[in-house]
Amino acid sequence: MNAIFPAQYSTLSSAALNSYLIEAYELDNATTCRLLIRNVSDTYLLENQQERYIFKIYRDSHRKHAEIEAEVELLNILRQKGNSVAYPLKDKHGQQIQHFNAIEGIRNGVLFSYAIGNVVHDLTEEHLISLGNDMAKLHETTANLKLHYQREKFNFESTLAVPLKTLKVHFKEMPEEFTYLEQLSAKVIQKFEGFDTNQFAYGYCHYDFFPKNFHFDENGKITFFDFDFAGEGYLINDLMTFLNHFFFHQLNNRMSKDQADTDFNIFLNAYQKIRKLTPDEVAAIPYLGITFHIFFLKFFYDNYDDWSNTFLTPRYVKHRVELIRKWEELYCNF
């Protein structure tokens, strides 16, 4: 028998990481390290009197080494092109990815610059205009870009067909809900047949543009971070994920539908001052919301063993389906 019994998801010691990263990146010896989040990946905050950093450890079952290489490559390009992003730092040997022989096998990690500022959930008109401008500038870099390493492709196969095939066995006790998802998916695909998708801008999208993933500093400058879900697809996917921010604000009674529509249009108009969208791209944004929610329902099931089991009670799954019904009611016209 092995001296150490195998595990599938360990948590690396903050103290051990602190010592390792101080040496590898030649950080101030007074630097401290603490675990912030144990979730999709593990996130640690390193700080001293002069600097802050974020160190992220990926789970191999979620992100293979080549996918991390692609994320690092994308962020390097975005930074080189003048976009304000939290970027991967190089260690004393010029490497941007660290490797750790954990109990479950090799885990990879990246040290990122810290995104100065704070999350703002209740966005003012000024915030929305800045965000629209900066997202459009980011898309000017990612449009038609092709990285050396493969990332997820967001299309109807990966966001509808494969998730439904995966989820079917989990909905045995909820046949009505599964039938609804199947029928709704077919409606989305049919709806897109009426759009001129040949004119849709395509490239790398962040696919998680919620306020939790960008900071505003005291001067209003935005820094984008957490490109963990970045992949290839229609760039309007990013506008769709941001529309979800207003969707959840409505569900939580933090704003009215009229105010949500007004605020999203301020953002949309600011975006189009930099990058013009076709009328079909604008019209298609809400329907991609269906694909987003079904994609992430599959993601919860895929990661059930590691961290998402608390999300997947029958009550929760039914709640997610009702959430999709609400999205359809608010935003879709089939």
Coordinates of C-alpha atoms in Angstrom, one line a residue:
M1 CA 0.0 0.0 0.0
N2 CA 1.2 3.5 -0.8
A3 CA 2.5 5.6 2.1
I4 CA 0.0 8.3 1.2
F5 CA -3.5 7.4 0.2
P6 CA -4.5 9.0 -3.2
A7 CA -6.9 12.0 -3.2
Q8 CA -8.8 13.7 -6.0
Y9 CA -8.7 17.3 -4.7
S10 CA -6.3 18.5 -2.1
T11 CA -5.8 22.0 -0.7
L12 CA -2.2 23.2 -0.9
S13 CA -0.8 24.7 2.3
S14 CA -0.8 28.5 2.4
A15 CA 2.4 28.5 4.4
A16 CA 4.2 26.1 2.1
L17 CA 3.1 28.2 -1.0
N18 CA 4.2 31.4 0.7
S19 CA 7.8 30.1 1.1
Y20 CA 7.8 28.6 -2.4
L21 CA 6.5 31.8 -4.1
I22 CA 8.8 34.2 -2.2
E23 CA 11.7 32.2 -3.4
A24 CA 10.5 31.5 -7.0
Y25 CA 9.4 35.1 -7.7
E26 CA 11.9 36.8 -5.4
L27 CA 9.2 38.5 -3.4
D28 CA 9.6 40.5 -0.3
N29 CA 10.4 38.2 2.6
A30 CA 7.6 39.8 4.6
T31 CA 5.0 38.6 2.1
T32 CA 2.1 36.6 3.5
C33 CA -0.2 34.1 1.8
R34 CA -3.8 33.1 2.6
L35 CA -6.4 31.1 0.9
L36 CA -9.3 33.2 -0.4
I37 CA -11.5 30.7 -2.4
R38 CA -11.6 27.0 -2.7
N39 CA -14.0 26.5 -5.6
V40 CA -13.6 26.1 -9.4
S41 CA -9.9 26.7 -8.7
D42 CA -8.1 27.7 -5.5
T43 CA -7.3 31.3 -5.1
Y44 CA -4.7 32.7 -2.7
L45 CA -3.9 36.3 -1.8
L46 CA -0.3 37.3 -1.3
E47 CA 0.6 40.7 0.1
N48 CA 3.3 42.7 1.7
Q49 CA 3.6 46.4 2.5
Q50 CA 4.3 47.3 -1.2
E51 CA 2.4 44.8 -3.3
R52 CA -0.5 42.4 -3.6
Y53 CA -0.7 39.4 -5.9
I54 CA -3.2 36.6 -6.7
F55 CA -2.0 33.0 -7.0
K56 CA -4.4 30.6 -8.6
I57 CA -4.1 26.8 -8.5
Y58 CA -6.0 24.9 -11.1
R59 CA -7.6 21.5 -10.8
D60 CA -6.4 19.1 -13.5
S61 CA -10.0 17.8 -13.9
H62 CA -11.1 21.3 -14.8
R63 CA -8.1 22.8 -16.7
K64 CA -5.4 20.8 -18.4
H65 CA -1.9 22.3 -18.8
A66 CA -2.4 23.3 -22.4
E67 CA -5.6 25.2 -21.5
I68 CA -3.7 27.1 -18.9
E69 CA -1.0 27.9 -21.5
A70 CA -3.8 29.3 -23.7
E71 CA -5.1 31.5 -20.9
V72 CA -1.6 32.8 -20.1
E73 CA -1.0 33.5 -23.8
L74 CA -4.3 35.3 -24.2
L75 CA -3.6 37.5 -21.2
N76 CA -0.1 38.3 -22.4
I77 CA -1.5 39.4 -25.7
L78 CA -4.2 41.5 -24.1
R79 CA -1.6 43.3 -21.9
Q80 CA 0.7 43.9 -24.9
K81 CA -2.2 45.5 -26.8
G82 CA -2.9 47.9 -23.9
N83 CA -5.9 46.3 -22.3
S84 CA -6.1 46.6 -18.5
V85 CA -6.1 43.0 -17.2
A86 CA -4.6 41.2 -14.3
Y87 CA -1.7 39.5 -16.0
P88 CA 0.5 36.4 -15.3
L89 CA 3.9 37.3 -13.8
K90 CA 7.2 35.6 -14.6
D91 CA 9.3 33.9 -11.9
K92 CA 13.1 34.3 -11.7
H93 CA 13.6 31.8 -14.5
G94 CA 11.1 33.5 -16.8
Q95 CA 8.3 30.9 -16.3
Q96 CA 4.7 31.9 -15.9
I97 CA 3.2 28.5 -14.8
Q98 CA 4.3 26.7 -11.7
H99 CA 3.9 22.9 -11.2
F100 CA 3.2 21.1 -7.9
N101 CA 3.3 17.4 -7.1
A102 CA 0.2 17.3 -5.0
I103 CA -1.5 14.2 -3.6
E104 CA -3.8 13.8 -6.6
G105 CA -1.0 14.4 -9.1
I106 CA 0.5 17.5 -10.8
R107 CA -1.4 20.7 -10.2
N108 CA -0.5 23.9 -12.0
G109 CA -0.6 27.5 -10.7
V110 CA -0.1 31.0 -12.0
L111 CA 0.8 34.2 -10.1
F112 CA -1.2 37.2 -11.3
S113 CA -0.8 40.9 -10.8
Y114 CA -3.5 42.3 -8.5
A115 CA -6.4 44.1 -10.0
I116 CA -6.4 47.5 -8.2
G117 CA -9.7 48.7 -6.9
N118 CA -12.9 47.0 -5.8
V119 CA -16.0 45.2 -7.2
V120 CA -18.9 47.6 -7.8
H121 CA -22.3 45.8 -7.9
D122 CA -24.5 48.9 -8.3
L123 CA -23.1 50.5 -11.4
T124 CA -23.6 54.2 -12.2
E125 CA -23.9 55.6 -15.7
E126 CA -20.3 56.5 -15.6
H127 CA -19.3 52.9 -14.7
L128 CA -21.5 51.5 -17.5
I129 CA -20.0 53.8 -20.1
S130 CA -16.4 52.9 -19.0
L131 CA -17.3 49.2 -19.0
G132 CA -18.9 49.4 -22.5
N133 CA -15.9 51.2 -23.9
D134 CA -13.3 48.9 -22.3
M135 CA -15.1 45.7 -23.2
A136 CA -15.2 46.8 -26.8
K137 CA -11.5 47.6 -26.8
L138 CA -10.8 44.2 -25.3
H139 CA -12.8 42.6 -28.2
E140 CA -10.8 44.6 -30.7
T141 CA -7.9 42.5 -29.5
T142 CA -9.6 39.2 -29.3
A143 CA -11.6 39.4 -32.5
N144 CA -10.3 36.8 -35.1
L145 CA -7.4 36.0 -32.8
K146 CA -6.1 32.4 -32.8
L147 CA -4.0 31.2 -29.9
H148 CA -1.4 28.4 -30.2
Y149 CA -3.2 26.3 -27.5
Q150 CA -6.8 25.1 -27.6
R151 CA -9.6 26.6 -25.5
E152 CA -13.2 25.7 -25.2
K153 CA -15.4 26.6 -28.1
F154 CA -18.8 28.0 -27.2
N155 CA -21.3 26.8 -29.9
F156 CA -24.6 25.0 -29.8
E157 CA -22.8 21.6 -29.6
S158 CA -20.9 22.5 -26.4
T159 CA -23.6 24.7 -24.8
L160 CA -26.7 22.8 -25.7
A161 CA -26.3 19.4 -27.3
V162 CA -23.5 18.0 -25.1
P163 CA -25.0 19.4 -21.8
L164 CA -28.4 17.9 -22.6
K165 CA -26.9 14.6 -23.3
T166 CA -24.9 14.7 -20.0
L167 CA -27.8 16.0 -18.0
K168 CA -30.5 13.5 -19.2
V169 CA -29.6 10.8 -16.7
H170 CA -29.7 13.3 -13.9
F171 CA -33.2 14.4 -14.8
K172 CA -34.8 10.9 -14.5
E173 CA -37.0 12.1 -11.7
M174 CA -37.7 15.5 -13.4
P175 CA -39.0 14.5 -16.9
E176 CA -41.1 17.7 -17.3
E177 CA -38.1 19.9 -16.6
F178 CA -35.9 18.0 -19.0
T179 CA -38.5 18.1 -21.8
Y180 CA -38.7 21.9 -21.3
L181 CA -34.9 22.3 -21.7
E182 CA -34.9 20.1 -24.8
Q183 CA -37.7 22.1 -26.4
L184 CA -36.2 25.4 -25.4
S185 CA -32.8 24.5 -26.9
A186 CA -34.5 23.6 -30.2
K187 CA -36.2 27.0 -30.2
V188 CA -32.9 28.8 -29.7
I189 CA -31.3 26.9 -32.6
Q190 CA -34.3 27.7 -34.8
K191 CA -34.1 31.4 -33.7
F192 CA -30.5 31.6 -34.8
E193 CA -31.4 30.3 -38.3
G194 CA -33.1 33.6 -38.8
F195 CA -29.9 35.6 -38.0
D196 CA -27.1 36.4 -40.4
T197 CA -24.5 34.8 -38.1
N198 CA -21.8 35.1 -40.9
Q199 CA -21.7 38.8 -39.9
F200 CA -21.3 38.0 -36.1
A201 CA -17.9 38.9 -34.7
Y202 CA -16.0 35.8 -33.5
G203 CA -12.9 35.4 -31.3
Y204 CA -12.1 34.8 -27.7
C205 CA -14.7 35.9 -25.1
H206 CA -14.3 36.0 -21.3
Y207 CA -17.7 34.2 -20.8
D208 CA -18.0 35.4 -17.2
F209 CA -18.4 39.1 -17.3
F210 CA -20.0 39.7 -14.0
P211 CA -19.0 42.6 -11.7
K212 CA -17.1 40.1 -9.5
N213 CA -14.6 39.8 -12.3
F214 CA -13.5 43.4 -12.8
H215 CA -12.4 46.1 -10.4
F216 CA -12.8 49.9 -10.5
D217 CA -10.0 51.9 -8.9
E218 CA -10.6 55.3 -7.2
N219 CA -10.2 57.0 -10.6
G220 CA -12.7 54.8 -12.3
K221 CA -10.1 52.7 -14.2
I222 CA -11.3 49.1 -14.9
T223 CA -9.1 46.1 -14.6
F224 CA -10.5 42.8 -15.9
F225 CA -9.5 39.4 -14.3
D226 CA -10.4 35.8 -14.0
F227 CA -10.3 34.6 -17.6
D228 CA -10.7 31.0 -16.5
F229 CA -13.7 30.4 -18.7
A230 CA -12.3 32.3 -21.7
G231 CA -12.9 30.5 -25.0
E232 CA -13.8 30.9 -28.7
G233 CA -17.2 32.0 -29.7
Y234 CA -19.4 35.0 -30.7
L235 CA -18.1 38.0 -28.9
I236 CA -21.6 39.0 -28.0
N237 CA -21.4 36.1 -25.5
D238 CA -19.6 38.6 -23.2
L239 CA -22.5 41.2 -23.5
M240 CA -24.9 38.3 -22.7
T241 CA -23.0 37.3 -19.6
F242 CA -23.1 41.0 -18.5
L243 CA -26.8 41.1 -19.2
N244 CA -27.1 38.4 -16.5
H245 CA -25.9 40.9 -13.9
F246 CA -29.1 42.9 -14.5
F247 CA -31.2 39.7 -14.6
F248 CA -30.0 38.6 -11.2
H249 CA -30.5 42.2 -9.8
Q250 CA -34.1 42.0 -10.9
L251 CA -34.6 38.5 -9.4
N252 CA -33.1 39.9 -6.1
N253 CA -35.4 42.9 -6.2
R254 CA -32.5 45.3 -6.5
M255 CA -33.8 47.0 -9.6
S256 CA -36.8 47.2 -11.8
K257 CA -37.1 45.8 -15.4
D258 CA -37.2 49.3 -16.7
Q259 CA -34.1 50.3 -14.9
A260 CA -32.3 47.2 -15.9
D261 CA -33.1 47.8 -19.5
T262 CA -32.0 51.4 -19.3
D263 CA -28.7 50.5 -17.7
F264 CA -27.9 47.7 -20.1
N265 CA -28.7 50.1 -23.1
I266 CA -26.3 52.7 -21.6
F267 CA -23.6 50.0 -21.6
L268 CA -24.6 48.7 -25.0
N269 CA -24.5 52.2 -26.6
A270 CA -21.0 52.8 -25.0
Y271 CA -19.8 49.5 -26.4
Q272 CA -21.0 50.5 -29.9
K273 CA -19.1 53.8 -29.8
I274 CA -16.0 51.6 -30.1
R275 CA -17.3 48.5 -31.9
K276 CA -20.5 48.6 -33.9
L277 CA -22.7 45.5 -33.8
T278 CA -25.1 44.4 -36.5
P279 CA -28.8 44.5 -35.6
D280 CA -28.9 40.7 -35.6
E281 CA -26.0 40.6 -33.1
V282 CA -28.0 42.8 -30.7
A283 CA -31.1 40.8 -31.2
A284 CA -29.3 37.5 -30.6
I285 CA -27.8 38.5 -27.2
P286 CA -30.8 37.4 -25.1
Y287 CA -31.1 34.0 -26.7
L288 CA -27.5 33.1 -25.9
G289 CA -28.5 33.5 -22.2
I290 CA -30.3 30.1 -22.6
T291 CA -27.1 28.5 -23.8
F292 CA -25.1 30.0 -20.9
H293 CA -27.4 28.7 -18.2
I294 CA -27.6 25.2 -19.7
F295 CA -23.9 25.1 -20.1
F296 CA -23.3 25.9 -16.5
L297 CA -25.9 23.4 -15.2
K298 CA -23.8 20.8 -16.9
F299 CA -20.6 22.3 -15.4
F300 CA -22.1 21.8 -11.9
Y301 CA -22.7 18.2 -12.6
D302 CA -19.3 17.7 -14.2
N303 CA -17.7 19.0 -11.0
Y304 CA -20.1 17.4 -8.5
D305 CA -17.4 15.3 -6.7
D306 CA -15.0 18.2 -6.2
W307 CA -17.0 21.1 -5.0
S308 CA -20.5 21.5 -6.5
N309 CA -22.4 18.8 -4.6
T310 CA -24.1 21.3 -2.3
F311 CA -25.6 23.0 -5.4
L312 CA -27.2 19.9 -6.8
T313 CA -30.2 19.0 -4.6
P314 CA -33.4 18.4 -6.6
R315 CA -34.7 21.6 -5.2
Y316 CA -31.7 23.5 -6.5
V317 CA -32.0 21.9 -10.0
K318 CA -35.7 22.8 -10.2
H319 CA -34.8 26.3 -9.1
R320 CA -32.3 26.6 -12.0
V321 CA -34.8 25.4 -14.5
E322 CA -37.3 28.0 -13.1
L323 CA -34.6 30.6 -13.5
I324 CA -34.2 29.7 -17.1
R325 CA -38.0 30.0 -17.5
K326 CA -37.8 33.5 -16.0
W327 CA -35.0 34.4 -18.4
E328 CA -37.1 33.3 -21.3
E329 CA -40.1 35.3 -20.0
L330 CA -38.0 38.5 -19.6
Y331 CA -35.8 38.4 -22.6
C332 CA -36.9 36.0 -25.4
N333 CA -39.6 36.1 -28.0
F334 CA -39.9 32.8 -29.8

